[in-house]
């Protein structure tokens, strides 16, 4: 293989699709995404078959009567209805939802679920275990522990020490991250709250919005008790600024319950350096002789799937991944390895795990940490005392907990294995690099944060009539100059791209407009502007290179 440079994704020859990889990818598609009734019996049911076919053929049914009914229906039918397996209104709603199987679907961090996960979910809905309590869940509790151990292994945690639980979405996983830190720092807050305390939570300016909704839910004063750390150019957390902020807080006598990092931001896939933050945390614990350790929670809701490459043989490259993408993944190897320094992690199977909504896992490095979340056992009076300790009953935010996420995640992992996941993840990354490569060939397009080798491609288009290159214009915008001409220029170039985006009406690829894909320099007060742009996220196993070619062709013709 050629020696590749750090920007090998720019070069078409490094982006070729190898025959070996194409064959593997096709085989994964056939087995796990084809909705093949001979492999997966669910698709033999007439109505399901029709639903799947309408999605496959990109056909959205239009029915005026049902459309009217769905916007006005308001009463439960009085009489018993004769056996209809699927109610027409429900079928209509299902058939008219957004089609994630469409190869053009590259929206946000949304994927289509694999067949084994869909069948796994079915087991949970039929058996209907409730994970709140082991007697209501039987071995479903044990299955949850299996997935926890598998994921602990994947991250590089000690499986005997780790624990975890499935919960409602990545948002709740992050909520647990904040709560774990709060309770470890102020154990008495479980009864007495924390209003009298001096503290600051820490996250990054590129964190997902659930950071903010969670903190205000906890009653945190966002202006005074939260520090949003600055970003590096590629949207990674700036660890130097983080260290400075930690020192400042501790010198002011403020405690630091949680540092919340992101492993793969939703928009530009920036990966925070967890190991570096861990070392900083260890230093401040020693230096200030802290009686607690600020809890490091990592939001890996999207990014966790890169873990399938933690032990990949980059030299042999058994899957035949092309050099641009192989190089990109290998370039992130130390960040991927560093995830094991997190105290707890958010993992969404429903995103890059090809599992139906919702399937989210909070993974905790040290099981003792969950003890800090435990409430007074007297509250749980209607559960048998001996059984209470078998689950996370007394430590969870929820009471009833669905096992759908457990069964579907387990089934996907069991069927597709490391190789299946590596193939799917690499397919998305190869698509992303191919698009970056094609876009970069146009002088009026700038690929933003291309070195963030994730599934998200973010770019800016500039007016081709302007002589200056897109790259030069982008960097001029980043400089943040407080002059009228500068501001006018920022607005007019954003308007040009925005209008271009709207006029295309999302043909070929259903890209998204995002209002913050890069920041300008910081001014003396530490403020900056965020620049908008367009993004495509390649999780979809059905997206082909020809779809990307058609999109890029359409952009510039
Ligand atoms: C999607 C996402 C979340 C929120 O997860 P939900 O499962 O949608 O609640 C949090 N963080 C990141 C980085 C995400 O991409």
Coordinates of C-alpha atoms and ligand atoms in Angstrom, one line a residue:
X1 CA 0.0 0.0 0.0
X2 CA 1.2 3.5 -0.7
X3 CA 2.6 5.6 2.0
X4 CA -0.2 8.0 2.8
X5 CA -0.1 11.5 4.2
X6 CA -2.2 13.0 7.0
X7 CA -4.6 14.3 4.3
X8 CA -4.9 11.2 2.2
X9 CA -8.7 11.7 2.1
X10 CA -8.1 14.5 -0.4
X11 CA -6.6 12.1 -3.0
X12 CA -8.9 10.1 -5.2
X13 CA -6.5 7.2 -5.5
X14 CA -6.6 6.6 -1.8
X15 CA -10.4 6.6 -1.9
X16 CA -10.9 3.8 -4.3
X17 CA -13.3 1.0 -3.3
X18 CA -11.5 -2.3 -3.0
X19 CA -13.2 -5.4 -4.4
X20 CA -12.7 -7.3 -1.1
X21 CA -14.4 -4.5 0.8
X22 CA -17.3 -4.1 -1.6
X23 CA -18.0 -7.9 -1.5
X24 CA -18.0 -7.9 2.4
X25 CA -20.3 -4.9 2.5
X26 CA -22.7 -6.4 0.0
X27 CA -22.8 -9.5 2.1
X28 CA -23.6 -7.6 5.3
X29 CA -26.4 -5.7 3.4
X30 CA -27.9 -9.0 2.1
X31 CA -27.9 -10.7 5.4
X32 CA -28.9 -7.9 7.8
X33 CA -30.6 -5.0 5.9
X34 CA -32.4 -6.6 3.0
X35 CA -35.6 -7.3 4.9
X36 CA -35.4 -10.7 3.2
X37 CA -38.5 -12.9 4.2
X38 CA -36.5 -16.0 3.7
X39 CA -33.9 -15.0 6.3
X40 CA -36.2 -13.0 8.7
X41 CA -39.7 -14.4 9.1
X42 CA -41.3 -11.2 10.2
X43 CA -41.2 -9.9 6.6
X44 CA -43.5 -12.8 5.5
X45 CA -46.5 -11.0 7.2
X46 CA -48.5 -9.4 4.4
X47 CA -48.9 -5.9 5.8
X48 CA -45.2 -5.8 6.9
X49 CA -44.1 -6.9 3.5
X50 CA -46.1 -4.1 1.9
X51 CA -44.8 -1.6 4.3
X52 CA -41.2 -2.7 3.6
X53 CA -41.7 -2.7 -0.1
X54 CA -43.2 0.8 -0.1
X55 CA -40.1 2.0 1.8
X56 CA -37.7 0.1 -0.5
X57 CA -39.3 1.6 -3.6
X58 CA -39.3 5.1 -2.1
X59 CA -43.1 5.2 -2.4
X60 CA -45.0 7.3 0.1
X61 CA -48.7 6.4 0.1
X62 CA -51.1 9.3 -0.3
X63 CA -54.6 8.8 1.0
X64 CA -56.7 11.9 1.5
X65 CA -59.3 10.2 3.7
X66 CA -56.7 8.8 6.1
X67 CA -54.8 12.0 6.1
X68 CA -57.9 13.8 7.1
X69 CA -58.7 11.2 9.8
X70 CA -55.2 11.3 11.3
X71 CA -55.4 15.0 11.9
X72 CA -58.9 14.9 13.3
X73 CA -59.5 11.6 15.0
X74 CA -60.4 12.2 18.6
X75 CA -62.6 9.4 20.0
X76 CA -61.9 5.8 21.0
X77 CA -64.2 3.5 19.1
X78 CA -67.1 2.3 21.2
X79 CA -67.6 -1.2 19.7
X80 CA -65.2 -4.1 19.6
X81 CA -63.5 -4.2 16.2
X82 CA -63.4 -7.4 14.2
X83 CA -59.9 -8.8 13.9
X84 CA -57.8 -6.4 12.0
X85 CA -54.2 -7.2 12.4
X86 CA -53.0 -3.8 11.7
X87 CA -55.3 -0.8 11.9
X88 CA -55.3 1.2 8.7
X89 CA -54.5 4.5 10.4
X90 CA -51.5 3.0 12.2
X91 CA -50.4 1.4 9.0
X92 CA -50.7 4.8 7.2
X93 CA -48.7 6.5 9.9
X94 CA -46.0 3.8 9.6
X95 CA -45.8 4.0 5.9
X96 CA -45.6 7.8 5.8
X97 CA -42.7 8.2 8.3
X98 CA -39.4 9.3 7.0
X99 CA -37.6 6.6 5.1
X100 CA -34.3 5.7 6.7
X101 CA -33.7 2.9 4.2
X102 CA -33.5 5.5 1.4
X103 CA -29.9 5.6 0.2
X104 CA -30.2 9.4 0.1
X105 CA -30.9 9.5 3.8
X106 CA -27.8 11.0 5.4
X107 CA -29.5 13.1 8.0
X108 CA -28.2 13.9 11.4
X109 CA -27.0 10.8 13.2
X110 CA -29.9 8.6 12.2
X111 CA -29.5 5.1 10.8
X112 CA -31.7 2.3 9.8
X113 CA -32.1 -0.7 12.2
X114 CA -30.7 -4.1 11.2
X115 CA -32.9 -7.1 10.8
X116 CA -31.5 -9.0 13.9
X117 CA -32.1 -5.9 16.1
X118 CA -35.7 -5.6 14.8
X119 CA -36.3 -9.3 15.6
X120 CA -34.6 -8.9 19.0
X121 CA -36.9 -6.0 19.9
X122 CA -39.9 -8.2 19.1
X123 CA -38.8 -10.8 21.7
X124 CA -38.8 -8.1 24.3
X125 CA -42.2 -6.7 23.4
X126 CA -43.7 -10.2 23.5
X127 CA -42.1 -11.3 26.8
X128 CA -42.5 -7.8 28.3
X129 CA -39.9 -8.0 31.1
X130 CA -39.6 -4.9 33.3
X131 CA -36.0 -4.2 34.2
X132 CA -36.9 -2.2 37.2
X133 CA -36.8 -5.3 39.4
X134 CA -35.3 -8.8 38.8
X135 CA -38.5 -10.7 39.6
X136 CA -40.2 -8.9 36.8
X137 CA -37.4 -9.4 34.4
X138 CA -35.9 -12.8 35.2
X139 CA -33.0 -13.5 32.8
X140 CA -33.6 -10.3 30.9
X141 CA -31.7 -8.7 33.8
X142 CA -28.9 -11.2 33.1
X143 CA -29.0 -10.3 29.4
X144 CA -28.6 -6.7 30.3
X145 CA -25.5 -7.7 32.2
X146 CA -24.2 -9.6 29.2
X147 CA -24.4 -6.5 27.0
X148 CA -22.8 -4.4 29.8
X149 CA -19.8 -6.9 30.0
X150 CA -19.5 -7.0 26.2
X151 CA -19.4 -3.2 26.0
X152 CA -17.0 -2.9 29.0
X153 CA -14.7 -5.3 27.1
X154 CA -15.0 -3.2 24.0
X155 CA -14.1 0.0 25.8
X156 CA -11.2 -1.7 27.7
X157 CA -12.7 -1.5 31.2
X158 CA -12.2 -4.3 33.7
X159 CA -15.4 -6.3 33.2
X160 CA -15.5 -7.5 36.8
X161 CA -15.6 -3.9 38.1
X162 CA -17.8 -2.3 35.5
X163 CA -21.6 -2.0 35.6
X164 CA -24.3 -0.2 33.6
X165 CA -27.9 0.1 32.6
X166 CA -30.1 0.7 29.6
X167 CA -32.0 3.9 29.9
X168 CA -34.1 6.4 27.9
X169 CA -31.8 7.8 25.3
X170 CA -28.4 9.4 25.3
X171 CA -29.9 12.4 27.1
X172 CA -30.6 10.3 30.2
X173 CA -27.2 8.7 30.0
X174 CA -25.7 12.2 30.2
X175 CA -28.0 13.0 33.1
X176 CA -26.6 10.1 35.0
X177 CA -23.1 11.4 34.2
X178 CA -24.0 14.7 35.9
X179 CA -25.8 13.0 38.7
X180 CA -23.0 10.6 39.5
X181 CA -20.6 13.5 39.8
X182 CA -23.0 15.5 42.0
X183 CA -23.6 12.6 44.4
X184 CA -19.9 11.6 44.6
X185 CA -19.0 15.2 45.3
X186 CA -21.8 15.9 47.7
X187 CA -23.1 12.6 49.0
X188 CA -25.6 14.3 51.3
X189 CA -27.3 16.0 48.4
X190 CA -29.5 12.9 47.9
X191 CA -31.5 14.1 50.9
X192 CA -30.6 17.8 51.3
X193 CA -30.0 19.1 47.8
X194 CA -27.1 21.3 46.9
X195 CA -28.3 24.8 47.0
X196 CA -25.9 25.8 49.7
X197 CA -22.8 24.5 47.8
X198 CA -20.1 26.2 45.9
X199 CA -19.5 24.3 42.7
X200 CA -19.2 24.4 38.9
X201 CA -20.0 21.8 36.4
X202 CA -17.7 21.6 33.3
X203 CA -18.6 20.8 29.7
X204 CA -17.5 22.0 26.3
X205 CA -19.0 24.6 24.0
X206 CA -19.5 21.8 21.4
X207 CA -21.4 19.6 23.8
X208 CA -24.9 18.2 22.7
X209 CA -27.8 20.3 23.8
X210 CA -28.9 17.6 26.3
X211 CA -26.1 19.0 28.5
X212 CA -28.0 22.1 28.9
X213 CA -31.5 20.6 29.3
X214 CA -30.1 18.2 31.9
X215 CA -28.4 20.8 34.0
X216 CA -31.4 23.1 34.1
X217 CA -33.5 20.1 35.0
X218 CA -31.1 19.5 38.0
X219 CA -31.7 23.1 39.1
X220 CA -28.2 24.3 38.2
X221 CA -27.7 28.0 37.6
X222 CA -26.4 27.9 34.1
X223 CA -24.8 31.3 34.2
X224 CA -23.0 30.8 37.5
X225 CA -22.6 27.1 38.1
X226 CA -21.5 25.9 34.6
X227 CA -18.3 26.5 32.7
X228 CA -18.4 25.8 29.0
X229 CA -14.8 25.2 28.0
X230 CA -13.3 26.7 24.8
X231 CA -12.8 24.7 21.7
X232 CA -9.8 24.0 19.5
X233 CA -10.2 24.8 15.8
X234 CA -11.7 21.4 15.1
X235 CA -14.2 21.6 17.9
X236 CA -12.3 19.4 20.3
X237 CA -12.3 20.6 23.9
X238 CA -9.3 22.8 24.6
X239 CA -7.6 20.9 27.4
X240 CA -5.3 23.9 28.3
X241 CA -8.4 26.1 28.8
X242 CA -10.0 23.3 30.8
X243 CA -7.0 23.1 33.1
X244 CA -7.0 26.8 33.6
X245 CA -10.7 26.8 34.4
X246 CA -10.3 23.9 36.9
X247 CA -7.5 25.7 38.7
X248 CA -9.6 28.9 38.8
X249 CA -12.6 27.1 40.3
X250 CA -10.5 25.3 42.9
X251 CA -8.7 28.5 43.9
X252 CA -12.1 30.1 44.4
X253 CA -13.2 27.3 46.6
X254 CA -15.7 25.8 44.2
X255 CA -16.1 22.0 43.9
X256 CA -16.2 20.3 40.5
X257 CA -18.7 17.5 40.4
X258 CA -18.6 16.5 36.7
X259 CA -16.5 17.1 33.7
X260 CA -18.6 16.1 30.7
X261 CA -16.7 15.4 27.5
X262 CA -17.8 14.3 24.0
X263 CA -16.5 11.5 21.9
X264 CA -17.8 12.4 18.5
X265 CA -19.9 15.6 18.5
X266 CA -23.2 15.4 16.7
X267 CA -22.3 18.0 14.0
X268 CA -18.6 17.8 13.3
X269 CA -17.5 14.6 15.0
X270 CA -14.9 16.2 17.2
X271 CA -13.4 13.6 19.7
X272 CA -12.3 15.0 23.0
X273 CA -9.0 13.7 24.4
X274 CA -10.2 11.7 27.4
X275 CA -6.7 10.5 28.5
X276 CA -5.4 14.0 28.5
X277 CA -8.3 15.2 30.6
X278 CA -7.9 12.3 32.9
X279 CA -4.3 13.2 33.6
X280 CA -5.3 16.8 34.2
X281 CA -8.0 15.6 36.7
X282 CA -5.4 13.4 38.5
X283 CA -3.0 16.4 38.8
X284 CA -5.6 18.7 40.3
X285 CA -6.7 16.0 42.7
X286 CA -3.2 15.7 44.0
X287 CA -2.4 19.4 43.9
X288 CA -5.5 20.5 45.8
X289 CA -5.7 17.3 47.9
X290 CA -9.4 16.9 46.9
X291 CA -11.5 14.5 49.0
X292 CA -13.5 13.5 45.9
X293 CA -12.6 13.0 42.2
X294 CA -14.4 15.1 39.7
X295 CA -16.4 12.6 37.7
X296 CA -15.4 12.3 34.0
X297 CA -18.4 11.3 31.9
X298 CA -18.0 10.9 28.2
X299 CA -20.9 11.4 25.8
X300 CA -20.0 8.8 23.2
X301 CA -23.7 8.6 22.0
X302 CA -22.6 8.6 18.4
X303 CA -18.8 8.0 18.5
X304 CA -18.7 4.7 20.4
X305 CA -18.8 2.6 17.2
X306 CA -15.2 3.5 16.4
X307 CA -14.3 1.2 19.3
X308 CA -14.8 -1.7 16.9
X309 CA -11.4 -0.6 15.5
X310 CA -9.6 -0.6 18.9
X311 CA -7.8 -3.9 18.1
X312 CA -8.0 -3.8 14.3
X313 CA -5.0 -5.1 12.5
X314 CA -4.1 -2.0 10.5
X315 CA -1.1 -3.6 8.9
X316 CA -2.9 -6.6 7.5
X317 CA -6.2 -4.7 7.0
X318 CA -8.3 -7.9 6.7
X319 CA -11.4 -6.0 5.4
X320 CA -9.7 -4.3 2.6
X321 CA -10.6 -0.8 3.8
X322 CA -9.1 1.9 1.5
X323 CA -6.0 3.8 2.5
X324 CA -7.7 7.2 3.0
X325 CA -10.1 5.7 5.6
X326 CA -7.7 3.3 7.1
X327 CA -5.3 6.2 7.7
X328 CA -8.1 8.2 9.2
X329 CA -9.2 5.6 11.7
X330 CA -5.6 4.8 12.6
X331 CA -5.0 8.5 13.2
X332 CA -7.7 8.3 15.9
X333 CA -6.3 5.2 17.5
X334 CA -5.0 6.9 20.6
X335 CA -8.2 8.8 21.2
X336 CA -10.2 5.5 20.8
X337 CA -7.9 3.8 23.3
X338 CA -8.3 6.8 25.7
X339 CA -12.0 6.3 26.1
X340 CA -11.2 3.7 28.8
X341 CA -10.2 6.6 31.1
X342 CA -13.8 7.8 31.4
X343 CA -15.6 7.1 34.7
X344 CA -18.8 6.6 32.7
X345 CA -20.0 6.6 29.1
X346 CA -23.1 7.3 27.1
X347 CA -23.7 4.8 24.3
X348 CA -26.6 5.0 21.8
X349 CA -27.2 1.8 19.9
X350 CA -29.9 3.5 18.1
X351 CA -27.5 5.7 16.1
X352 CA -24.3 4.1 14.8
X353 CA -25.4 0.7 16.3
X354 CA -28.2 0.0 13.8
X355 CA -30.7 -0.8 16.5
X356 CA -34.3 0.7 16.7
X357 CA -35.2 3.5 19.1
X358 CA -34.5 3.6 21.9
X359 CA -31.5 1.7 23.0
X360 CA -29.1 3.6 25.1
X361 CA -26.6 2.3 27.6
X362 CA -25.0 4.1 30.5
X363 CA -21.7 2.3 31.1
X364 CA -20.0 2.8 34.5
X365 CA -16.3 1.9 35.1
X366 CA -16.6 1.2 38.8
X367 CA -19.7 -0.4 40.1
X368 CA -19.2 1.3 43.5
X369 CA -20.1 4.6 41.9
X370 CA -23.7 3.5 41.5
X371 CA -23.9 3.2 45.3
X372 CA -23.8 7.0 45.5
X373 CA -27.1 7.1 43.5
X374 CA -29.0 4.9 46.0
X375 CA -32.0 6.3 47.7
X376 CA -33.4 5.3 51.1
X377 CA -34.4 1.6 50.9
X378 CA -37.6 2.4 52.8
X379 CA -39.0 4.1 49.6
X380 CA -39.0 0.7 47.9
X381 CA -41.4 -0.9 50.2
X382 CA -43.4 -3.0 47.7
X383 CA -40.3 -4.9 46.5
X384 CA -38.9 -7.9 48.4
X385 CA -35.9 -6.7 50.4
X386 CA -33.6 -9.6 49.3
X387 CA -34.4 -9.0 45.7
X388 CA -33.8 -5.2 45.7
X389 CA -30.1 -5.5 45.4
X390 CA -30.2 -7.6 42.3
X391 CA -30.8 -4.7 40.0
X392 CA -30.1 -1.0 39.9
X393 CA -33.6 -0.5 41.4
X394 CA -32.7 2.0 44.1
X395 CA -30.2 3.9 41.9
X396 CA -32.1 4.6 38.8
X397 CA -34.0 7.7 37.8
X398 CA -36.8 5.6 36.2
X399 CA -39.0 3.0 37.8
X400 CA -40.3 0.8 34.9
X401 CA -37.5 0.2 32.4
X402 CA -38.1 -1.4 29.0
X403 CA -35.9 -4.3 27.9
X404 CA -36.4 -3.6 24.2
X405 CA -33.1 -1.8 24.0
X406 CA -31.3 -4.7 25.7
X407 CA -32.7 -7.4 23.4
X408 CA -32.2 -5.5 20.2
X409 CA -28.7 -4.4 21.0
X410 CA -27.7 -7.9 22.2
X411 CA -29.2 -9.4 19.0
X412 CA -27.4 -7.0 16.7
X413 CA -24.1 -7.6 18.4
X414 CA -24.6 -11.3 18.4
X415 CA -25.5 -11.5 14.7
X416 CA -23.2 -9.0 13.1
X417 CA -20.2 -9.4 15.4
X418 CA -17.0 -7.3 15.2
X419 CA -16.6 -7.9 11.4
X420 CA -20.2 -6.8 10.6
X421 CA -19.8 -3.7 12.6
X422 CA -16.4 -2.9 11.2
X423 CA -17.7 -3.3 7.7
X424 CA -20.7 -0.9 8.4
X425 CA -18.6 1.7 10.1
X426 CA -15.9 1.6 7.5
X427 CA -18.5 1.8 4.7
X428 CA -19.8 5.1 6.2
X429 CA -16.3 6.5 6.8
X430 CA -15.3 5.6 3.2
X431 CA -18.4 7.3 1.9
X432 CA -17.6 10.4 4.0
X433 CA -14.0 10.5 2.8
X434 CA -15.1 10.1 -0.8
X435 CA -17.5 13.0 -0.5
X436 CA -14.8 15.1 1.2
X437 CA -12.5 14.3 -1.7
X438 CA -15.0 15.2 -4.4
X439 CA -16.0 18.4 -2.7
X440 CA -12.4 19.5 -2.2
X441 CA -11.9 19.5 -6.0
X442 CA -14.1 22.6 -6.3
X443 CA -12.6 26.0 -5.6
X444 CA -15.8 27.5 -4.2
X445 CA -16.3 24.7 -1.7
X446 CA -14.4 24.3 1.6
X447 CA -14.6 21.1 3.6
X448 CA -14.7 22.1 7.3
X449 CA -12.8 20.0 9.9
X450 CA -12.0 17.3 7.4
X451 CA -9.4 15.9 9.7
X452 CA -12.2 14.8 12.1
X453 CA -12.4 11.4 10.5
X454 CA -15.9 10.6 11.4
X455 CA -19.1 10.0 9.4
X456 CA -20.0 13.7 9.3
X457 CA -19.0 15.7 6.3
X458 CA -19.4 19.5 6.9
X459 CA -18.8 22.0 4.2
X460 CA -19.3 25.6 3.1
X461 CA -20.2 26.8 -0.4
X462 CA -19.2 30.3 -1.5
X463 CA -20.3 32.3 -4.5
X464 CA -18.2 31.1 -7.5
X465 CA -18.2 34.6 -8.9
X466 CA -15.9 35.8 -6.1
X467 CA -12.3 35.3 -7.1
X468 CA -11.0 34.4 -3.6
X469 CA -10.8 30.7 -2.9
X470 CA -13.3 29.1 -0.5
X471 CA -10.6 28.2 1.9
X472 CA -9.3 31.8 2.0
X473 CA -12.8 33.1 2.5
X474 CA -13.5 30.6 5.3
X475 CA -10.3 31.6 7.2
X476 CA -11.0 35.2 6.8
X477 CA -14.5 34.7 8.3
X478 CA -12.9 32.8 11.2
X479 CA -10.7 35.8 12.1
X480 CA -13.6 37.7 13.8
X481 CA -13.0 41.4 13.1
X482 CA -15.4 43.8 14.7
X483 CA -16.1 45.8 11.6
X484 CA -19.3 46.4 9.7
X485 CA -17.9 45.1 6.4
X486 CA -16.8 41.9 8.1
X487 CA -20.2 41.3 9.5
X488 CA -21.9 42.1 6.2
X489 CA -19.6 39.7 4.5
X490 CA -20.3 36.9 6.9
X491 CA -24.1 37.3 6.5
X492 CA -23.9 37.5 2.7
X493 CA -21.8 34.4 2.3
X494 CA -24.0 32.4 4.7
X495 CA -27.0 33.6 2.8
X496 CA -25.5 32.5 -0.5
X497 CA -25.0 29.0 0.8
X498 CA -28.3 28.8 2.6
X499 CA -30.2 29.8 -0.6
X500 CA -28.2 27.3 -2.6
X501 CA -29.1 24.6 0.0
X502 CA -32.8 25.5 -0.1
X503 CA -33.0 25.6 -3.9
X504 CA -31.7 22.1 -4.2
X505 CA -34.6 20.8 -2.1
X506 CA -32.4 18.0 -0.8
X507 CA -32.2 16.1 -4.0
X508 CA -29.7 13.2 -4.3
X509 CA -28.7 13.4 -0.6
X510 CA -30.9 14.7 2.2
X511 CA -28.3 16.9 3.8
X512 CA -28.9 19.2 6.8
X513 CA -28.3 22.8 7.5
X514 CA -26.6 23.5 10.8
X515 CA -26.2 26.8 12.4
X516 CA -22.9 26.1 14.1
X517 CA -20.2 24.1 12.3
X518 CA -17.1 26.1 13.2
X519 CA -16.3 29.0 15.5
X520 CA -14.4 32.2 14.8
X521 CA -11.4 33.2 16.9
X522 CA -12.2 34.2 20.5
X523 CA -12.2 37.9 21.3
X524 CA -10.6 39.4 24.4
X525 CA -13.7 38.5 26.4
X526 CA -13.6 34.9 25.2
X527 CA -16.6 35.3 22.9
X528 CA -16.9 34.1 19.4
X529 CA -19.4 33.7 16.6
X530 CA -20.4 30.3 15.2
X531 CA -20.5 29.8 11.4
X532 CA -23.3 27.9 9.8
X533 CA -23.0 25.4 7.0
X534 CA -24.2 22.1 5.5
X535 CA -23.6 18.5 6.6
X536 CA -24.1 15.0 5.6
X537 CA -23.7 12.1 8.0
X538 CA -22.8 8.7 6.6
X539 CA -24.2 6.0 8.8
X540 CA -26.6 4.6 6.2
X541 CA -25.4 1.2 4.9
X542 CA -27.5 1.7 1.7
X543 CA -25.8 4.9 0.5
X544 CA -23.7 4.2 -2.6
X545 CA -20.8 6.1 -4.1
X546 CA -23.0 6.9 -7.1
X547 CA -25.4 8.8 -4.7
X548 CA -22.5 10.9 -3.6
X549 CA -21.3 11.5 -7.1
X550 CA -24.8 12.6 -8.2
X551 CA -25.1 15.0 -5.2
X552 CA -21.7 16.6 -5.8
X553 CA -22.4 16.9 -9.6
X554 CA -25.7 18.6 -8.8
X555 CA -24.0 21.1 -6.5
X556 CA -21.8 22.5 -9.1
X557 CA -23.7 22.1 -12.4
Ligands
LIG1 C1 -28.0 12.1 20.0 C2 -27.0 12.6 20.9 C3 -27.4 12.8 22.3 C4 -28.8 12.6 22.7 O1 -29.1 11.3 22.7 P1 -30.7 10.8 22.6 O2 -30.6 9.4 22.5 O3 -31.2 11.5 21.3 O4 -31.3 11.3 23.8 C5 -26.4 13.2 23.1 N1 -25.2 13.5 22.7 C6 -24.8 13.3 21.5 C7 -23.4 13.6 21.1 C8 -25.7 12.9 20.5 O5 -25.3 12.7 19.2

